[in-house]
Every structure is written in C-alpha cells, then in structure tokens.
Amino acid sequence: MTLKELIGKYNNQYWKVLPNSLSPQCFDLAVGWTDNLGVPHYPNNPSPFPYVKASQIYTGFTSWQAQYFDRIPNTPTGVPPEGALVVWGDSYGGVGHVAIKTDIGDTNTFQAFSQNDPIGSKCVLKTYNYNIVTGK
C-alpha cells in the first residue's frame, strides 16, 4: 500500500498495531508503516525497533536497523523524503514522537501523518516545524 493509500484508509481512525500498548500510540503508526513496507521485526520483538520510547528510534539506532533504514540527522537544509519516519526527542512529551512524512514540506515546515499528537488523538495529517526533531 502506498502512503497515500494508507492515509486514505487510516485518516481520522485509530491504528493499533502493537499488542503491548494500552492505546494506539505514534509507535503503532511507525510499526504499521514499516510492516507495510516489508521491514522485518527485530529478533524476538513485535516491531523493527527494540525500544520503549519513540525517541529511541533515532537515538538507539543499531546496526540491525541500519540494514533497513537510513539514519539522517536534522539539519537546517535537510528535508526528509516522502515516507520517512520523522523522530522527535524526549523533550516532546517525555518519550519523543514519531510520524510519517508526506510529500509536502520544505526546510521550515513539513506535513506528516501522525497519531497520538496530542495524546489520545487519531491518525491525522498535521503540519510541523523542525523544532525538537532529532532526525529522519
């Protein structure tokens, strides 16, 4: 499924993927997207990310993830490509945040498909700036 198809299916819906999360989280959206892309799960883990916090998708990046993902730092001139997982640091809600970049964006703002931002919210398209973004 393309990103546009995924957005069409889950926009304004909750998307629960992980069995251990109490309610749909941003992490569920990231795992659902990577599952859709065929990225295998980390050994003995229900996702490609063996972490607890969304921020660790970037800060805890391992050689295992490097087989399937590029780790791109947030820079003043960088614009993440469509489909990239954009990761915010811990100062964003205490555990960070992750969302899927759409095809809209420049060096100041970008659009992402996001869930649980604000807490408890469904999947929506949202415009963000790069404040507190750790990487892509």
PDB file of C-alpha atoms in Angstrom:
ATOM      1  CA  MET A   1       0.000   0.000   0.000  1.00  0.00           C
ATOM      2  CA  THR A   2       1.324   3.441  -0.854  1.00  0.00           C
ATOM      3  CA  LEU A   3       1.485   6.184   1.729  1.00  0.00           C
ATOM      4  CA  LYS A   4      -1.457   7.952   0.093  1.00  0.00           C
ATOM      5  CA  GLU A   5      -3.499   4.726   0.272  1.00  0.00           C
ATOM      6  CA  LEU A   6      -2.515   4.213   3.891  1.00  0.00           C
ATOM      7  CA  ILE A   7      -3.554   7.773   4.743  1.00  0.00           C
ATOM      8  CA  GLY A   8      -6.863   7.216   2.918  1.00  0.00           C
ATOM      9  CA  LYS A   9      -7.504   4.069   4.952  1.00  0.00           C
ATOM     10  CA  TYR A  10      -6.454   5.298   8.414  1.00  0.00           C
ATOM     11  CA  ASN A  11      -7.026   9.068   8.354  1.00  0.00           C
ATOM     12  CA  ASN A  12      -9.194  10.064  11.330  1.00  0.00           C
ATOM     13  CA  GLN A  13      -9.023   6.456  12.620  1.00  0.00           C
ATOM     14  CA  TYR A  14      -7.057   4.810  15.402  1.00  0.00           C
ATOM     15  CA  TRP A  15      -4.434   2.326  14.213  1.00  0.00           C
ATOM     16  CA  LYS A  16      -3.419  -0.166  16.896  1.00  0.00           C
ATOM     17  CA  VAL A  17      -0.619  -2.496  15.804  1.00  0.00           C
ATOM     18  CA  LEU A  18       1.426  -3.452  18.846  1.00  0.00           C
ATOM     19  CA  PRO A  19      -0.061  -5.951  21.286  1.00  0.00           C
ATOM     20  CA  ASN A  20       1.538  -4.426  24.381  1.00  0.00           C
ATOM     21  CA  SER A  21       0.443  -0.810  24.047  1.00  0.00           C
ATOM     22  CA  LEU A  22      -2.619   0.200  26.036  1.00  0.00           C
ATOM     23  CA  SER A  23      -3.974   2.579  23.439  1.00  0.00           C
ATOM     24  CA  PRO A  24      -2.953   3.481  19.895  1.00  0.00           C
ATOM     25  CA  GLN A  25       0.371   5.286  20.016  1.00  0.00           C
ATOM     26  CA  CYS A  26       2.593   7.057  17.488  1.00  0.00           C
ATOM     27  CA  PHE A  27       4.810   3.965  17.718  1.00  0.00           C
ATOM     28  CA  ASP A  28       1.912   1.841  16.363  1.00  0.00           C
ATOM     29  CA  LEU A  29       1.754   4.054  13.288  1.00  0.00           C
ATOM     30  CA  ALA A  30       5.501   3.707  12.672  1.00  0.00           C
ATOM     31  CA  VAL A  31       5.380  -0.077  13.075  1.00  0.00           C
ATOM     32  CA  GLY A  32       2.310  -0.377  10.841  1.00  0.00           C
ATOM     33  CA  TRP A  33       4.054   1.641   8.124  1.00  0.00           C
ATOM     34  CA  THR A  34       7.270  -0.379   8.325  1.00  0.00           C
ATOM     35  CA  ASP A  35       5.256  -3.628   8.324  1.00  0.00           C
ATOM     36  CA  ASN A  36       3.537  -2.370   5.178  1.00  0.00           C
ATOM     37  CA  LEU A  37       6.971  -1.778   3.621  1.00  0.00           C
ATOM     38  CA  GLY A  38       8.064  -5.324   4.490  1.00  0.00           C
ATOM     39  CA  VAL A  39      10.701  -4.399   7.070  1.00  0.00           C
ATOM     40  CA  PRO A  40      11.252  -7.442   9.309  1.00  0.00           C
ATOM     41  CA  HIS A  41      10.870  -7.256  13.052  1.00  0.00           C
ATOM     42  CA  TYR A  42      13.884  -7.120  15.329  1.00  0.00           C
ATOM     43  CA  PRO A  43      14.553 -10.648  16.641  1.00  0.00           C
ATOM     44  CA  ASN A  44      12.087 -11.612  19.402  1.00  0.00           C
ATOM     45  CA  ASN A  45      10.343  -8.242  19.179  1.00  0.00           C
ATOM     46  CA  PRO A  46       6.931  -7.214  17.739  1.00  0.00           C
ATOM     47  CA  SER A  47       8.493  -4.381  15.705  1.00  0.00           C
ATOM     48  CA  PRO A  48      11.685  -3.383  13.884  1.00  0.00           C
ATOM     49  CA  PHE A  49      12.507  -1.150  16.870  1.00  0.00           C
ATOM     50  CA  PRO A  50      13.596  -2.846  20.121  1.00  0.00           C
ATOM     51  CA  TYR A  51      12.833   0.233  22.212  1.00  0.00           C
ATOM     52  CA  VAL A  52      10.322   1.618  24.656  1.00  0.00           C
ATOM     53  CA  LYS A  53      10.311   5.287  23.590  1.00  0.00           C
ATOM     54  CA  ALA A  54       9.664   6.792  20.156  1.00  0.00           C
ATOM     55  CA  SER A  55      12.765   8.980  20.501  1.00  0.00           C
ATOM     56  CA  GLN A  56      14.904   5.822  20.633  1.00  0.00           C
ATOM     57  CA  ILE A  57      14.056   5.016  17.022  1.00  0.00           C
ATOM     58  CA  TYR A  58      16.731   7.597  16.263  1.00  0.00           C
ATOM     59  CA  THR A  59      18.885   7.731  19.398  1.00  0.00           C
ATOM     60  CA  GLY A  60      19.049   3.954  19.882  1.00  0.00           C
ATOM     61  CA  PHE A  61      19.736   3.170  16.219  1.00  0.00           C
ATOM     62  CA  THR A  62      21.653  -0.110  15.900  1.00  0.00           C
ATOM     63  CA  SER A  63      23.499  -1.971  13.162  1.00  0.00           C
ATOM     64  CA  TRP A  64      20.407  -4.158  12.811  1.00  0.00           C
ATOM     65  CA  GLN A  65      18.244  -1.135  11.912  1.00  0.00           C
ATOM     66  CA  ALA A  66      20.986   0.105   9.573  1.00  0.00           C
ATOM     67  CA  GLN A  67      20.227  -2.865   7.321  1.00  0.00           C
ATOM     68  CA  TYR A  68      16.766  -1.419   6.618  1.00  0.00           C
ATOM     69  CA  PHE A  69      16.845   2.297   7.467  1.00  0.00           C
ATOM     70  CA  ASP A  70      18.988   5.350   6.835  1.00  0.00           C
ATOM     71  CA  ARG A  71      19.645   7.498   9.891  1.00  0.00           C
ATOM     72  CA  ILE A  72      19.546  11.123   8.755  1.00  0.00           C
ATOM     73  CA  PRO A  73      20.247  13.928  11.263  1.00  0.00           C
ATOM     74  CA  ASN A  74      18.058  17.007  11.363  1.00  0.00           C
ATOM     75  CA  THR A  75      19.943  19.837   9.644  1.00  0.00           C
ATOM     76  CA  PRO A  76      18.887  23.383   8.642  1.00  0.00           C
ATOM     77  CA  THR A  77      18.844  22.432   4.950  1.00  0.00           C
ATOM     78  CA  GLY A  78      17.524  18.865   5.188  1.00  0.00           C
ATOM     79  CA  VAL A  79      14.036  17.921   4.057  1.00  0.00           C
ATOM     80  CA  PRO A  80      13.008  14.320   4.753  1.00  0.00           C
ATOM     81  CA  PRO A  81      11.740  12.300   1.792  1.00  0.00           C
ATOM     82  CA  GLU A  82       8.156  11.091   1.497  1.00  0.00           C
ATOM     83  CA  GLY A  83       7.608   8.031   3.669  1.00  0.00           C
ATOM     84  CA  ALA A  84      10.437   8.822   6.091  1.00  0.00           C
ATOM     85  CA  LEU A  85       9.871   8.314   9.790  1.00  0.00           C
ATOM     86  CA  VAL A  86      10.499  11.666  11.456  1.00  0.00           C
ATOM     87  CA  VAL A  87      11.570  11.340  15.101  1.00  0.00           C
ATOM     88  CA  TRP A  88      11.321  13.938  17.864  1.00  0.00           C
ATOM     89  CA  GLY A  89      13.476  13.942  21.009  1.00  0.00           C
ATOM     90  CA  ASP A  90      12.395  13.234  24.576  1.00  0.00           C
ATOM     91  CA  SER A  91      11.521  16.863  25.199  1.00  0.00           C
ATOM     92  CA  TYR A  92       8.450  16.236  23.032  1.00  0.00           C
ATOM     93  CA  GLY A  93       6.133  14.657  25.594  1.00  0.00           C
ATOM     94  CA  GLY A  94       8.838  12.923  27.617  1.00  0.00           C
ATOM     95  CA  VAL A  95       9.206   9.970  25.237  1.00  0.00           C
ATOM     96  CA  GLY A  96       9.520  11.728  21.896  1.00  0.00           C
ATOM     97  CA  HIS A  97       7.260  11.268  18.919  1.00  0.00           C
ATOM     98  CA  VAL A  98       7.392   9.633  15.503  1.00  0.00           C
ATOM     99  CA  ALA A  99       5.308  10.375  12.401  1.00  0.00           C
ATOM    100  CA  ILE A 100       5.427   9.579   8.672  1.00  0.00           C
ATOM    101  CA  LYS A 101       6.498  12.406   6.339  1.00  0.00           C
ATOM    102  CA  THR A 102       4.223  13.038   3.365  1.00  0.00           C
ATOM    103  CA  ASP A 103       5.321  14.585   0.057  1.00  0.00           C
ATOM    104  CA  ILE A 104       4.714  18.112   1.396  1.00  0.00           C
ATOM    105  CA  GLY A 105       7.475  20.075   3.060  1.00  0.00           C
ATOM    106  CA  ASP A 106      10.455  22.394   2.836  1.00  0.00           C
ATOM    107  CA  THR A 107      13.251  23.462   5.176  1.00  0.00           C
ATOM    108  CA  ASN A 108      10.808  25.299   7.501  1.00  0.00           C
ATOM    109  CA  THR A 109       7.777  23.023   7.826  1.00  0.00           C
ATOM    110  CA  PHE A 110       6.580  19.617   6.691  1.00  0.00           C
ATOM    111  CA  GLN A 111       3.405  17.588   6.676  1.00  0.00           C
ATOM    112  CA  ALA A 112       3.304  14.224   8.425  1.00  0.00           C
ATOM    113  CA  PHE A 113       0.784  11.504   9.117  1.00  0.00           C
ATOM    114  CA  SER A 114       0.662  11.355  12.887  1.00  0.00           C
ATOM    115  CA  GLN A 115      -1.162   9.550  15.709  1.00  0.00           C
ATOM    116  CA  ASN A 116      -1.428  10.383  19.409  1.00  0.00           C
ATOM    117  CA  ASP A 117      -0.392  14.010  18.981  1.00  0.00           C
ATOM    118  CA  PRO A 118      -1.995  15.427  21.024  1.00  0.00           C
ATOM    119  CA  ILE A 119      -2.275  12.452  23.374  1.00  0.00           C
ATOM    120  CA  GLY A 120      -5.273  10.280  22.577  1.00  0.00           C
ATOM    121  CA  SER A 121      -5.805  11.629  19.068  1.00  0.00           C
ATOM    122  CA  LYS A 122      -6.489   9.573  15.959  1.00  0.00           C
ATOM    123  CA  CYS A 123      -4.281   9.403  12.850  1.00  0.00           C
ATOM    124  CA  VAL A 124      -4.301  12.782  11.101  1.00  0.00           C
ATOM    125  CA  LEU A 125      -2.312  14.851   8.658  1.00  0.00           C
ATOM    126  CA  LYS A 126      -0.522  17.559  10.566  1.00  0.00           C
ATOM    127  CA  THR A 127       1.946  20.325   9.723  1.00  0.00           C
ATOM    128  CA  TYR A 128       5.056  20.525  11.901  1.00  0.00           C
ATOM    129  CA  ASN A 129       8.209  22.594  12.094  1.00  0.00           C
ATOM    130  CA  TYR A 130      11.594  21.045  12.791  1.00  0.00           C
ATOM    131  CA  ASN A 131      11.841  22.162  16.434  1.00  0.00           C
ATOM    132  CA  ILE A 132      12.857  19.207  18.599  1.00  0.00           C
ATOM    133  CA  VAL A 133      13.115  16.891  15.564  1.00  0.00           C
ATOM    134  CA  THR A 134      16.104  14.663  16.192  1.00  0.00           C
ATOM    135  CA  GLY A 135      16.317  13.008  12.817  1.00  0.00           C
ATOM    136  CA  LYS A 136      14.662  11.375   9.886  1.00  0.00           C
TER     137      LYS A 136
END
